[in-house]
mmCIF file of C-alpha atoms in Angstrom:
data_model
loop_
_atom_site.group_PDB
_atom_site.id
_atom_site.type_symbol
_atom_site.label_atom_id
_atom_site.label_comp_id
_atom_site.label_asym_id
_atom_site.label_seq_id
_atom_site.Cartn_x
_atom_site.Cartn_y
_atom_site.Cartn_z
ATOM 1 C CA ASP B 93 0.008 -0.047 0.011
ATOM 2 C CA GLY B 94 1.388 3.458 -0.915
ATOM 3 C CA GLY B 95 1.151 5.965 1.609
ATOM 4 C CA ILE B 96 2.463 8.342 4.297
ATOM 5 C CA THR B 97 3.417 6.970 7.759
ATOM 6 C CA GLN B 98 3.989 9.096 10.810
ATOM 7 C CA SER B 99 5.627 7.849 14.113
ATOM 8 C CA PRO B 100 4.948 8.022 16.738
ATOM 9 C CA LYS B 101 1.183 8.630 17.087
ATOM 10 C CA TYR B 102 1.514 10.164 20.453
ATOM 11 C CA LEU B 103 4.668 11.910 22.010
ATOM 12 C CA PHE B 104 5.167 13.388 25.347
ATOM 13 C CA ARG B 105 8.270 15.843 25.961
ATOM 14 C CA LYS B 106 9.514 17.360 28.865
ATOM 15 C CA GLU B 107 10.460 20.875 29.138
ATOM 16 C CA GLY B 108 13.850 21.567 27.667
ATOM 17 C CA GLN B 109 14.142 18.384 25.583
ATOM 18 C CA ASN B 110 14.282 17.912 21.758
ATOM 19 C CA VAL B 111 12.078 15.483 20.012
ATOM 20 C CA THR B 112 11.980 14.120 16.498
ATOM 21 C CA LEU B 113 9.006 13.288 14.641
ATOM 22 C CA SER B 114 9.160 10.794 11.730
ATOM 23 C CA CYS B 115 7.562 11.101 8.298
ATOM 24 C CA GLU B 116 8.105 8.573 5.603
ATOM 25 C CA GLN B 117 6.293 8.210 2.351
ATOM 26 C CA ASN B 118 6.560 5.487 -0.435
ATOM 27 C CA LEU B 119 4.618 7.436 -2.995
ATOM 28 C CA ASN B 120 7.776 8.547 -4.981
ATOM 29 C CA HIS B 121 6.829 12.223 -4.388
ATOM 30 C CA ASP B 122 9.357 14.810 -4.532
ATOM 31 C CA ALA B 123 7.837 17.382 -2.254
ATOM 32 C CA MET B 124 7.179 17.009 1.452
ATOM 33 C CA TYR B 125 5.694 19.224 4.162
ATOM 34 C CA TRP B 126 5.170 19.576 7.833
ATOM 35 C CA TYR B 127 2.320 21.350 9.276
ATOM 36 C CA ARG B 128 1.219 22.268 12.843
ATOM 37 C CA GLN B 129 -2.717 22.123 13.754
ATOM 38 C CA ASP B 130 -3.941 23.933 16.747
ATOM 39 C CA PRO B 131 -7.598 23.879 17.859
ATOM 40 C CA GLY B 132 -9.407 26.834 16.019
ATOM 41 C CA GLN B 133 -6.352 27.797 14.046
ATOM 42 C CA GLY B 134 -6.237 25.727 11.044
ATOM 43 C CA LEU B 135 -3.160 24.191 9.558
ATOM 44 C CA ARG B 136 0.094 26.322 9.446
ATOM 45 C CA LEU B 137 3.080 25.510 7.281
ATOM 46 C CA ILE B 138 6.417 24.699 9.415
ATOM 47 C CA TYR B 139 8.949 23.697 6.660
ATOM 48 C CA TYR B 140 8.703 22.312 3.208
ATOM 49 C CA SER B 141 11.233 20.488 0.783
ATOM 50 C CA GLN B 142 10.855 20.314 -2.874
ATOM 51 C CA ILE B 143 13.975 17.968 -3.550
ATOM 52 C CA VAL B 144 16.508 15.965 -1.424
ATOM 53 C CA ASN B 145 18.967 18.033 0.453
ATOM 54 C CA ASP B 146 16.988 21.048 0.197
ATOM 55 C CA PHE B 147 14.167 22.783 2.272
ATOM 56 C CA GLN B 148 12.595 26.050 2.827
ATOM 57 C CA LYS B 149 10.991 27.686 6.067
ATOM 58 C CA GLY B 150 7.307 28.040 6.291
ATOM 59 C CA ASP B 151 5.142 30.436 8.097
ATOM 60 C CA ILE B 152 6.162 29.344 11.654
ATOM 61 C CA ALA B 153 9.614 27.680 11.236
ATOM 62 C CA GLU B 154 11.127 29.127 14.618
ATOM 63 C CA GLY B 155 11.865 26.410 16.991
ATOM 64 C CA TYR B 156 11.755 23.639 14.536
ATOM 65 C CA SER B 157 14.390 21.880 12.337
ATOM 66 C CA VAL B 158 14.188 19.568 9.362
ATOM 67 C CA SER B 159 16.495 17.551 7.252
ATOM 68 C CA ARG B 160 15.939 15.873 3.872
ATOM 69 C CA GLU B 161 18.782 13.197 3.267
ATOM 70 C CA LYS B 162 16.468 10.770 1.389
ATOM 71 C CA LYS B 163 13.505 11.335 -1.020
ATOM 72 C CA GLU B 164 11.070 9.078 1.217
ATOM 73 C CA SER B 165 11.972 10.546 4.586
ATOM 74 C CA PHE B 166 11.325 14.278 6.006
ATOM 75 C CA PRO B 167 12.012 14.263 9.806
ATOM 76 C CA LEU B 168 10.872 17.161 12.002
ATOM 77 C CA THR B 169 12.784 18.132 15.197
ATOM 78 C CA VAL B 170 10.946 20.175 17.687
ATOM 79 C CA THR B 171 13.793 21.927 19.534
ATOM 80 C CA SER B 172 13.545 23.414 23.309
ATOM 81 C CA ALA B 173 13.451 27.001 21.655
ATOM 82 C CA GLN B 174 9.868 26.209 20.465
ATOM 83 C CA LYS B 175 7.944 27.700 23.440
ATOM 84 C CA ASN B 176 4.515 26.183 22.737
ATOM 85 C CA PRO B 177 5.015 22.968 20.986
ATOM 86 C CA THR B 178 1.948 21.071 22.233
ATOM 87 C CA ALA B 179 -0.149 20.427 18.898
ATOM 88 C CA PHE B 180 -0.996 18.034 16.243
ATOM 89 C CA TYR B 181 1.726 17.691 13.719
ATOM 90 C CA LEU B 182 0.920 16.596 9.976
ATOM 91 C CA CYS B 183 3.175 15.536 7.353
ATOM 92 C CA ALA B 184 2.147 15.872 3.565
ATOM 93 C CA SER B 185 3.859 15.086 0.177
ATOM 94 C CA THR B 186 3.115 15.881 -3.521
ATOM 95 C CA THR B 187 4.725 15.549 -6.760
ATOM 96 C CA ALA B 188 6.638 18.583 -7.424
ATOM 97 C CA GLY B 189 5.948 20.969 -10.235
ATOM 98 C CA GLY B 190 2.951 20.719 -12.848
ATOM 99 C CA LEU B 191 -0.651 21.585 -12.152
ATOM 100 C CA TYR B 192 -1.840 18.390 -10.712
ATOM 101 C CA ASN B 193 -0.221 18.609 -7.252
ATOM 102 C CA GLU B 194 -2.640 17.018 -5.008
ATOM 103 C CA GLN B 195 -1.218 16.777 -1.419
ATOM 104 C CA PHE B 196 -1.553 13.460 0.498
ATOM 105 C CA PHE B 197 -1.432 13.526 4.341
ATOM 106 C CA GLY B 198 -0.111 11.157 7.124
ATOM 107 C CA PRO B 199 -2.049 10.318 9.996
ATOM 108 C CA GLY B 200 -0.449 12.916 12.352
ATOM 109 C CA THR B 201 1.684 12.790 15.502
ATOM 110 C CA ARG B 202 0.061 14.487 18.744
ATOM 111 C CA LEU B 203 2.840 16.209 20.804
ATOM 112 C CA THR B 204 2.188 17.096 24.549
ATOM 113 C CA VAL B 205 4.649 18.911 26.593
ATOM 114 C CA LEU B 206 4.570 17.709 30.277
ATOM 115 C CA LYS G 142 -0.864 37.219 1.615
ATOM 116 C CA GLN G 143 -3.594 34.696 0.880
ATOM 117 C CA GLU G 144 -6.421 34.163 3.431
ATOM 118 C CA VAL G 145 -8.818 31.607 3.293
ATOM 119 C CA THR G 146 -12.128 31.731 5.091
ATOM 120 C CA GLN G 147 -14.799 29.320 6.057
ATOM 121 C CA ILE G 148 -18.099 30.353 7.512
ATOM 122 C CA PRO G 149 -19.779 28.935 9.619
ATOM 123 C CA ALA G 150 -17.310 27.216 11.745
ATOM 124 C CA ALA G 151 -19.966 24.453 12.529
ATOM 125 C CA LEU G 152 -23.070 23.129 11.152
ATOM 126 C CA SER G 153 -25.592 20.617 12.329
ATOM 127 C CA VAL G 154 -28.140 19.160 9.832
ATOM 128 C CA PRO G 155 -30.813 16.324 9.893
ATOM 129 C CA GLU G 156 -29.734 13.152 7.906
ATOM 130 C CA GLY G 157 -30.881 13.293 4.202
ATOM 131 C CA GLU G 158 -30.470 16.901 3.709
ATOM 132 C CA ASN G 159 -28.660 18.495 0.788
ATOM 133 C CA LEU G 160 -25.939 20.815 1.966
ATOM 134 C CA VAL G 161 -23.451 23.438 0.593
ATOM 135 C CA LEU G 162 -20.049 24.212 2.588
ATOM 136 C CA ASN G 163 -18.609 27.521 1.696
ATOM 137 C CA CYS G 164 -14.980 28.628 0.972
ATOM 138 C CA SER G 165 -13.437 32.003 -0.035
ATOM 139 C CA PHE G 166 -9.982 33.183 -0.512
ATOM 140 C CA THR G 167 -8.536 36.669 -1.036
ATOM 141 C CA ASP G 168 -6.013 36.077 -3.861
ATOM 142 C CA SER G 169 -7.337 34.593 -7.077
ATOM 143 C CA ALA G 170 -3.863 33.827 -8.323
ATOM 144 C CA ILE G 171 -3.945 30.016 -7.388
ATOM 145 C CA TYR G 172 -3.043 26.831 -8.978
ATOM 146 C CA ASN G 173 -5.816 24.644 -7.601
ATOM 147 C CA LEU G 174 -8.185 24.476 -4.673
ATOM 148 C CA GLN G 175 -8.456 21.328 -2.648
ATOM 149 C CA TRP G 176 -11.214 20.215 -0.200
ATOM 150 C CA PHE G 177 -10.259 17.828 2.668
ATOM 151 C CA ARG G 178 -12.031 15.891 5.246
ATOM 152 C CA GLN G 179 -10.743 15.350 8.860
ATOM 153 C CA ASP G 180 -12.167 12.940 11.296
ATOM 154 C CA PRO G 181 -11.230 13.726 15.242
ATOM 155 C CA GLY G 182 -7.675 12.979 15.840
ATOM 156 C CA LYS G 183 -6.879 11.866 12.341
ATOM 157 C CA GLY G 184 -4.959 13.300 9.464
ATOM 158 C CA LEU G 185 -6.539 14.789 6.246
ATOM 159 C CA THR G 186 -8.325 12.892 3.542
ATOM 160 C CA SER G 187 -8.456 14.432 0.176
ATOM 161 C CA LEU G 188 -11.799 14.759 -1.350
ATOM 162 C CA LEU G 189 -11.689 16.855 -4.471
ATOM 163 C CA LEU G 190 -9.185 18.850 -6.418
ATOM 164 C CA ILE G 191 -10.257 21.549 -8.641
ATOM 165 C CA GLN G 192 -7.531 22.937 -11.143
ATOM 166 C CA SER G 193 -7.757 26.779 -11.591
ATOM 167 C CA SER G 194 -8.870 26.187 -15.250
ATOM 168 C CA GLN G 195 -11.820 24.032 -14.192
ATOM 169 C CA ARG G 196 -15.149 25.011 -12.750
ATOM 170 C CA GLU G 197 -16.152 21.825 -10.941
ATOM 171 C CA GLN G 198 -15.217 18.469 -9.872
ATOM 172 C CA THR G 199 -17.521 15.477 -8.807
ATOM 173 C CA SER G 200 -16.930 12.450 -6.803
ATOM 174 C CA GLY G 201 -19.957 10.400 -5.746
ATOM 175 C CA ARG G 202 -22.288 12.493 -3.678
ATOM 176 C CA LEU G 203 -19.854 15.290 -3.461
ATOM 177 C CA ASN G 204 -19.486 18.163 -5.971
ATOM 178 C CA ALA G 205 -17.043 20.973 -5.731
ATOM 179 C CA SER G 206 -17.302 24.251 -7.858
ATOM 180 C CA LEU G 207 -14.700 26.849 -8.069
ATOM 181 C CA ASP G 208 -15.197 30.602 -9.137
ATOM 182 C CA LYS G 209 -11.516 31.986 -9.068
ATOM 183 C CA SER G 210 -12.585 35.622 -10.343
ATOM 184 C CA SER G 211 -14.663 35.954 -7.351
ATOM 185 C CA GLY G 212 -12.573 33.988 -4.749
ATOM 186 C CA ARG G 213 -15.197 31.350 -3.837
ATOM 187 C CA SER G 214 -15.681 27.617 -3.820
ATOM 188 C CA THR G 215 -18.348 25.590 -2.632
ATOM 189 C CA LEU G 216 -18.513 21.707 -1.585
ATOM 190 C CA TYR G 217 -22.089 20.305 -2.124
ATOM 191 C CA ILE G 218 -23.108 17.177 -0.408
ATOM 192 C CA ALA G 219 -25.951 15.311 -1.507
ATOM 193 C CA ALA G 220 -28.186 13.202 0.751
ATOM 194 C CA SER G 221 -26.142 13.759 3.834
ATOM 195 C CA GLN G 222 -25.370 10.747 6.043
ATOM 196 C CA PRO G 223 -24.443 10.389 9.749
ATOM 197 C CA GLY G 224 -21.023 9.034 8.378
ATOM 198 C CA ASP G 225 -20.430 12.361 6.656
ATOM 199 C CA SER G 226 -19.988 14.072 10.168
ATOM 200 C CA ALA G 227 -16.377 15.502 10.148
ATOM 201 C CA THR G 228 -14.549 18.649 9.669
ATOM 202 C CA TYR G 229 -14.180 19.834 6.085
ATOM 203 C CA LEU G 230 -11.461 21.894 5.249
ATOM 204 C CA CYS G 231 -10.606 23.828 2.065
ATOM 205 C CA ALA G 232 -7.065 24.820 0.905
ATOM 206 C CA VAL G 233 -5.673 26.974 -1.965
ATOM 207 C CA ALA G 234 -2.380 26.246 -3.778
ATOM 208 C CA GLY G 235 -0.098 28.853 -4.615
ATOM 209 C CA ALA G 236 3.715 28.897 -5.818
ATOM 210 C CA ASN G 237 5.735 25.708 -4.841
ATOM 211 C CA SER G 238 2.549 23.769 -4.221
ATOM 212 C CA LYS G 239 2.130 25.701 -0.861
ATOM 213 C CA LEU G 240 -1.338 25.338 0.705
ATOM 214 C CA THR G 241 -3.038 27.990 2.601
ATOM 215 C CA PHE G 242 -5.875 26.233 4.682
ATOM 216 C CA GLY G 243 -9.159 27.578 6.153
ATOM 217 C CA LYS G 244 -9.968 26.794 9.738
ATOM 218 C CA GLY G 245 -12.702 24.216 8.557
ATOM 219 C CA ILE G 246 -16.409 23.677 9.092
ATOM 220 C CA THR G 247 -17.402 20.934 11.466
ATOM 221 C CA LEU G 248 -20.415 19.068 10.104
ATOM 222 C CA SER G 249 -22.621 16.980 12.376
ATOM 223 C CA VAL G 250 -25.401 14.979 10.546
ATOM 224 C CA ARG G 251 -28.198 13.950 12.959
ATOM 225 C CA PRO G 252 -29.855 10.475 12.437
#
């Protein structure tokens, strides 16, 4: 089955810790994205990557970091600099370029700061 | 900066009713518009994608229309069922396939 997997489903972080959220896709998509979803605020873009070894900041990149060493993987690290990290994190992917760029989403990771 | 608005934030209808969900956006320079469904605690499921050159798309009981010049899209759900209860989000694609999302409409279909 082709799709996007995210792990873990639930993640708990202590104050001052860095944590890494995993996102893997086997759709052979070029572009991958990380979004954050908070109640009543919709989805906001954190980082995106159009190609391996390249990525760009989205609207709320402060306190987050990413890497794109492989086409199928786009992990997100939530650093201790992120002051309010409790949220639902969603990863997405799409074919880069062209007009038909439907985005497909993973099941999400819910991060809670203890 | 693109802004996407979905009003109302919540909607409750009896089963069997035909309904329309609205989405408006401020910048008409879009590549496409996508409608998603989200169940509580889950990821997003793509329902329909309309390219900027298209006027509508249909899938089963769902029909989405796009009027780019006026910055509006509608999602029509025919003969609603309790299983349609979910949050429906619209998103518009700009450069680099970046999506701008509305805050969603939470739909409840009463048996």
